[in-house]
Amino acid sequence: MRILLVGAGGVGTAITRIAVRRDFFEAMVVADYDLTRAEAAVAAVEDPGRFTAARVDASDRDAVVALLREHRCDVLLNATDPRFVMPLFEAAYEAGTRYLDMAMSLSKAHPDRPYEECGTKLGDEQFAAAADWEAKGLLALPGIGVEPGLSDVFARYAADHLFDEIEEIGVRDGANLTVDGYDFAPSFSIWTTIEECLNPPVVWEKARGWYTTEPFSEPEVFDFPEGIGPVECVNVEHEEVLLIPRWVGAGKVTFKYGLGDEFIDVLKTLHKLGLDRTDPVEAGGVRVSPRDVVAACLPDPAGLGERMHGKTCAGTWVKGVKDGAPREVYLYHVADNQETMRDYGSQAVVWQTAINPVVALELLAGGVWSGKGVLGPEAFPPKPFLDLLTAYGSPWGLREEI
Amino acid sequence: MRILLVGAGGVGTAITRIAVRRDFFEAMVVADYDLTRAEAAVAAVEDPGRFTAARVDASDRDAVVALLREHRCDVLLNATDPRFVMPLFEAAYEAGTRYLDMAMSLSKAHPDRPYEECGTKLGDEQFAAAADWEAKGLLALPGIGVEPGLSDVFARYAADHLFDEIEEIGVRDGANLTVDGYDFAPSFSIWTTIEECLNPPVVWEKARGWYTTEPFSEPEVFDFPEGIGPVECVNVEHEEVLLIPRWVGAGKVTFKYGLGDEFIDVLKTLHKLGLDRTDPVEAGGVRVSPRDVVAACLPDPAGLGERMHGKTCAGTWVKGVKDGAPREVYLYHVADNQETMRDYGSQAVVWQTAINPVVALELLAGGVWSGKGVLGPEAFPPKPFLDLLTAYGSPWGLREEI
């Protein structure tokens, strides 16, 4: 397997550090808009022999196609922010390589009833091309980070092994991370966090299909495992709600994120002031996207690992029936920042995102996972994935709730 | 009198609309970095005969000197934001003209104890040049808007006419303005509001001199007149605290601003995220000041008059002794947005700021106010000012508090 990894930010860099310890691939080209970032990622791996740094503009489809061909890559792993999903997805199709990402094509709110009906949904643009990918015998596997990704694998595992019937699947994400020395320091890309938290959250119900609500709706306190404890979670737009119902039978699918009051207040204020906008404004004689300025004012989350303490938990809560009795479980994966920093030099949140596409690539390289078309993580057998994740030294947990 | 008005924003434009009705001056040159703004201000006055539009960069001292000389101006009125105080103040000195502004040279927090001790204070740079101005026989009159400005005149009036001894002078500013159609729309320059509200507030006490506190300190509810009612006010850095003690005897001088919880929360969030910063950051391939981006995302306060409702009150509360009995008064000036829009086409907050320098210019033109050096509004006899303000059709009020 010859991999083109596009994006050498926090997640991309963690991918190289995880992948270097595995021998399933022959080459990994690490490409970034900023060549020095790609070079730094390559220079930091223990044994850089199979790694090459390159410069590429992820929005330039032709340049990406040329790079895939130049290095004879057979898979493109997209570790950029979601703005670049479509050009990279299309470049992989054109070059005839497989494609993986960790966030799907962007949504667009309903023009008249944004908080009731869906407009363009997350991933719609990618699913629209599914027949073409299938016809070409090619596989696109979108949403294979931790959430979406591992959370979807958990949903499929629950359906296959733990339940006869599922009433609700609720992805729940919470953490107790703190960052020394900063008043406010998000642990993940603020660009993406703004996007997912301020867009109308999407919910799926069997009888109703997909629909939206107001941002930060339906708060609930969820008790996270391994010492994280109770965190208030709210509805957030996330890929799992779009992916899971396509392959897993359930009455309802939700995603709730443990943002915390302070973060919600910050996001509401950014929105109130128009600072979440991505279209450029004229300021001080230049044109600039306000959301890019917000990101530039905050510390780079990938660089905060040394100052960060605590754990982050991603997981899938499932409620249903097994052998005639009600059952409720929470399948989860916890990353401890002290451990990910010690073992990989990557902070917990980006590391937890990065490990999953490496596991998926290894399953694809070995033929354990295969397919054609545009298929979510829940379209594949879940057990090999969970077993290989454990073999990577990163086990998952199951908590019986009742 | 030949006036160079620098700055054709909200306040500058309102100045032209107020001044055009008075005959004390021969010419007013309206200069702005953006010539179209200057031209629009001139085009909008009822009788533009005495007005000329010009382009000037307020940070370019030599260009300002040249403009003053070209138009034979004998006074410079600065209606720009406080970043441009020093180049304009120095240009006026060099050209040998009088100088007026509505905000003083900027402060710089104490490097080690910002919330206890003053570093560089508001106006320090201007007062440092006082001897030079005096030696040259020239007058600089800084801080002659509404606050500082009219509020300082009130303080001097109280000392001269209402009290034998003053315990405390507290400038108090509150409003009940609302703006239709916006979640958040400041009624005054957000650049200046951030500057004054996030800097450490300054307080003066006779025994202690000037000192600072944490932002938003010592909240109190002040009951504003003419239907505005009670508003929570907090300490804010403001020129009056630096000006009043130099000319008026008092035990203590404070400034409190009725910001409201929502505004305080927005300001705290901007600070937490570093979006109040003025030094440029690199974002999206350009260098830009985050505070300029915040300003660019919000509506121009000068253009909100049509959607604005309510009143704004500026005033000075004084506590002391008269004829052996305790006395407390609030001297105030209210601007009603419906009236200022109807009569001048300017929204209440900028109009209330703009009327005071015009009154001051008329007093200087007639020789009623005169002096040399760097003198605050409280250095001059207050009654002619208050009488002329009333003659402009904009009376002030006095409320006995006990």
PDB file of N, CA, C and O in Angstrom, chain B residues 104 121-128 130 204 210 239-250 253 374-376 378-379:
ATOM      1  N   MET B 104      -8.192  61.057  24.837  1.00  0.00           N
ATOM      2  CA  MET B 104      -6.798  61.463  25.002  1.00  0.00           C
ATOM      3  C   MET B 104      -5.814  60.351  24.613  1.00  0.00           C
ATOM      4  O   MET B 104      -6.208  59.235  24.302  1.00  0.00           O
ATOM      5  N   LYS B 121      -0.559  56.708  31.868  1.00  0.00           N
ATOM      6  CA  LYS B 121      -1.981  57.018  32.015  1.00  0.00           C
ATOM      7  C   LYS B 121      -2.531  57.664  30.748  1.00  0.00           C
ATOM      8  O   LYS B 121      -1.775  58.234  29.948  1.00  0.00           O
ATOM      9  N   LEU B 122      -3.843  57.604  30.612  1.00  0.00           N
ATOM     10  CA  LEU B 122      -4.520  58.334  29.539  1.00  0.00           C
ATOM     11  C   LEU B 122      -4.069  59.793  29.582  1.00  0.00           C
ATOM     12  O   LEU B 122      -4.116  60.422  30.645  1.00  0.00           O
ATOM     13  N   GLY B 123      -3.660  60.327  28.454  1.00  0.00           N
ATOM     14  CA  GLY B 123      -3.293  61.743  28.384  1.00  0.00           C
ATOM     15  C   GLY B 123      -1.881  62.062  28.828  1.00  0.00           C
ATOM     16  O   GLY B 123      -1.422  63.200  28.633  1.00  0.00           O
ATOM     17  N   ASP B 124      -1.157  61.104  29.410  1.00  0.00           N
ATOM     18  CA  ASP B 124       0.199  61.392  29.893  1.00  0.00           C
ATOM     19  C   ASP B 124       1.091  61.975  28.801  1.00  0.00           C
ATOM     20  O   ASP B 124       1.847  62.924  29.040  1.00  0.00           O
ATOM     21  N   GLU B 125       0.997  61.395  27.618  1.00  0.00           N
ATOM     22  CA  GLU B 125       1.855  61.876  26.530  1.00  0.00           C
ATOM     23  C   GLU B 125       1.509  63.314  26.153  1.00  0.00           C
ATOM     24  O   GLU B 125       2.388  64.101  25.804  1.00  0.00           O
ATOM     25  N   GLN B 126       0.213  63.659  26.238  1.00  0.00           N
ATOM     26  CA  GLN B 126      -0.179  65.029  25.905  1.00  0.00           C
ATOM     27  C   GLN B 126       0.241  66.006  27.005  1.00  0.00           C
ATOM     28  O   GLN B 126       0.789  67.070  26.727  1.00  0.00           O
ATOM     29  N   PHE B 127       0.016  65.601  28.266  1.00  0.00           N
ATOM     30  CA  PHE B 127       0.403  66.506  29.364  1.00  0.00           C
ATOM     31  C   PHE B 127       1.921  66.702  29.428  1.00  0.00           C
ATOM     32  O   PHE B 127       2.404  67.749  29.869  1.00  0.00           O
ATOM     33  N   ALA B 128       2.674  65.703  28.944  1.00  0.00           N
ATOM     34  CA  ALA B 128       4.139  65.840  28.937  1.00  0.00           C
ATOM     35  C   ALA B 128       4.583  67.002  28.049  1.00  0.00           C
ATOM     36  O   ALA B 128       5.674  67.550  28.228  1.00  0.00           O
ATOM     37  N   ALA B 130       2.846  69.822  27.796  1.00  0.00           N
ATOM     38  CA  ALA B 130       2.097  71.025  28.216  1.00  0.00           C
ATOM     39  C   ALA B 130       2.978  72.272  28.262  1.00  0.00           C
ATOM     40  O   ALA B 130       2.576  73.350  27.807  1.00  0.00           O
ATOM     41  N   TRP B 204      -9.233  57.792  41.207  1.00  0.00           N
ATOM     42  CA  TRP B 204      -8.377  58.775  41.882  1.00  0.00           C
ATOM     43  C   TRP B 204      -8.904  59.031  43.282  1.00  0.00           C
ATOM     44  O   TRP B 204     -10.106  59.185  43.479  1.00  0.00           O
ATOM     45  N   TRP B 210      -3.728  58.335  41.737  1.00  0.00           N
ATOM     46  CA  TRP B 210      -4.362  57.455  40.767  1.00  0.00           C
ATOM     47  C   TRP B 210      -3.955  56.009  41.017  1.00  0.00           C
ATOM     48  O   TRP B 210      -2.783  55.719  41.290  1.00  0.00           O
ATOM     49  N   GLU B 239     -11.123  59.274  30.642  1.00  0.00           N
ATOM     50  CA  GLU B 239     -10.302  60.475  30.789  1.00  0.00           C
ATOM     51  C   GLU B 239     -10.680  61.356  31.972  1.00  0.00           C
ATOM     52  O   GLU B 239      -9.815  62.007  32.567  1.00  0.00           O
ATOM     53  N   GLU B 240     -11.981  61.402  32.319  1.00  0.00           N
ATOM     54  CA  GLU B 240     -12.405  62.306  33.397  1.00  0.00           C
ATOM     55  C   GLU B 240     -11.615  62.087  34.677  1.00  0.00           C
ATOM     56  O   GLU B 240     -11.327  63.033  35.421  1.00  0.00           O
ATOM     57  N   VAL B 241     -11.305  60.826  34.962  1.00  0.00           N
ATOM     58  CA  VAL B 241     -10.604  60.512  36.206  1.00  0.00           C
ATOM     59  C   VAL B 241      -9.186  61.100  36.184  1.00  0.00           C
ATOM     60  O   VAL B 241      -8.627  61.435  37.223  1.00  0.00           O
ATOM     61  N   LEU B 242      -8.639  61.225  34.978  1.00  0.00           N
ATOM     62  CA  LEU B 242      -7.312  61.835  34.837  1.00  0.00           C
ATOM     63  C   LEU B 242      -7.370  63.346  34.756  1.00  0.00           C
ATOM     64  O   LEU B 242      -6.418  64.032  35.126  1.00  0.00           O
ATOM     65  N   LEU B 243      -8.501  63.878  34.287  1.00  0.00           N
ATOM     66  CA  LEU B 243      -8.616  65.329  34.068  1.00  0.00           C
ATOM     67  C   LEU B 243      -9.122  66.071  35.309  1.00  0.00           C
ATOM     68  O   LEU B 243      -8.523  67.050  35.752  1.00  0.00           O
ATOM     69  N   ILE B 244     -10.233  65.612  35.855  1.00  0.00           N
ATOM     70  CA  ILE B 244     -10.928  66.373  36.902  1.00  0.00           C
ATOM     71  C   ILE B 244     -10.012  66.717  38.088  1.00  0.00           C
ATOM     72  O   ILE B 244      -9.966  67.877  38.516  1.00  0.00           O
ATOM     73  N   PRO B 245      -9.237  65.745  38.623  1.00  0.00           N
ATOM     74  CA  PRO B 245      -8.435  66.075  39.814  1.00  0.00           C
ATOM     75  C   PRO B 245      -7.373  67.136  39.568  1.00  0.00           C
ATOM     76  O   PRO B 245      -6.860  67.731  40.516  1.00  0.00           O
ATOM     77  N   ARG B 246      -7.017  67.390  38.309  1.00  0.00           N
ATOM     78  CA  ARG B 246      -6.000  68.412  38.024  1.00  0.00           C
ATOM     79  C   ARG B 246      -6.529  69.827  38.249  1.00  0.00           C
ATOM     80  O   ARG B 246      -5.764  70.751  38.437  1.00  0.00           O
ATOM     81  N   TRP B 247      -7.875  70.016  38.140  1.00  0.00           N
ATOM     82  CA  TRP B 247      -8.427  71.367  38.245  1.00  0.00           C
ATOM     83  C   TRP B 247      -9.548  71.520  39.266  1.00  0.00           C
ATOM     84  O   TRP B 247      -9.911  72.629  39.602  1.00  0.00           O
ATOM     85  N   VAL B 248     -10.110  70.405  39.719  1.00  0.00           N
ATOM     86  CA  VAL B 248     -11.254  70.477  40.631  1.00  0.00           C
ATOM     87  C   VAL B 248     -10.913  69.737  41.925  1.00  0.00           C
ATOM     88  O   VAL B 248     -10.462  68.589  41.866  1.00  0.00           O
ATOM     89  N   GLY B 249     -11.151  70.379  43.073  1.00  0.00           N
ATOM     90  CA  GLY B 249     -10.876  69.737  44.355  1.00  0.00           C
ATOM     91  C   GLY B 249     -11.944  68.716  44.703  1.00  0.00           C
ATOM     92  O   GLY B 249     -13.135  69.009  44.665  1.00  0.00           O
ATOM     93  N   ALA B 250     -11.536  67.490  45.024  1.00  0.00           N
ATOM     94  CA  ALA B 250     -12.485  66.443  45.410  1.00  0.00           C
ATOM     95  C   ALA B 250     -11.739  65.386  46.200  1.00  0.00           C
ATOM     96  O   ALA B 250     -10.515  65.299  46.141  1.00  0.00           O
ATOM     97  N   VAL B 253     -12.470  60.563  42.587  1.00  0.00           N
ATOM     98  CA  VAL B 253     -13.075  60.700  41.259  1.00  0.00           C
ATOM     99  C   VAL B 253     -13.142  59.313  40.612  1.00  0.00           C
ATOM    100  O   VAL B 253     -12.148  58.582  40.579  1.00  0.00           O
ATOM    101  N   VAL B 374      -1.842  72.761  27.825  1.00  0.00           N
ATOM    102  CA  VAL B 374      -2.756  71.632  27.613  1.00  0.00           C
ATOM    103  C   VAL B 374      -3.767  71.667  28.752  1.00  0.00           C
ATOM    104  O   VAL B 374      -3.448  71.336  29.897  1.00  0.00           O
ATOM    105  N   LEU B 375      -4.976  72.115  28.448  1.00  0.00           N
ATOM    106  CA  LEU B 375      -5.985  72.381  29.479  1.00  0.00           C
ATOM    107  C   LEU B 375      -7.238  71.551  29.245  1.00  0.00           C
ATOM    108  O   LEU B 375      -7.813  71.567  28.155  1.00  0.00           O
ATOM    109  N   GLY B 376      -7.688  70.862  30.288  1.00  0.00           N
ATOM    110  CA  GLY B 376      -8.929  70.094  30.202  1.00  0.00           C
ATOM    111  C   GLY B 376     -10.142  71.002  30.219  1.00  0.00           C
ATOM    112  O   GLY B 376     -10.050  72.181  30.568  1.00  0.00           O
ATOM    113  N   GLU B 378     -12.406  71.271  32.286  1.00  0.00           N
ATOM    114  CA  GLU B 378     -12.709  71.821  33.613  1.00  0.00           C
ATOM    115  C   GLU B 378     -11.781  72.966  33.987  1.00  0.00           C
ATOM    116  O   GLU B 378     -11.911  73.545  35.067  1.00  0.00           O
ATOM    117  N   ALA B 379     -10.870  73.325  33.084  1.00  0.00           N
ATOM    118  CA  ALA B 379      -9.991  74.466  33.335  1.00  0.00           C
ATOM    119  C   ALA B 379     -10.649  75.784  32.936  1.00  0.00           C
ATOM    120  O   ALA B 379     -10.109  76.855  33.199  1.00  0.00           O
TER     121      ALA B 379
END
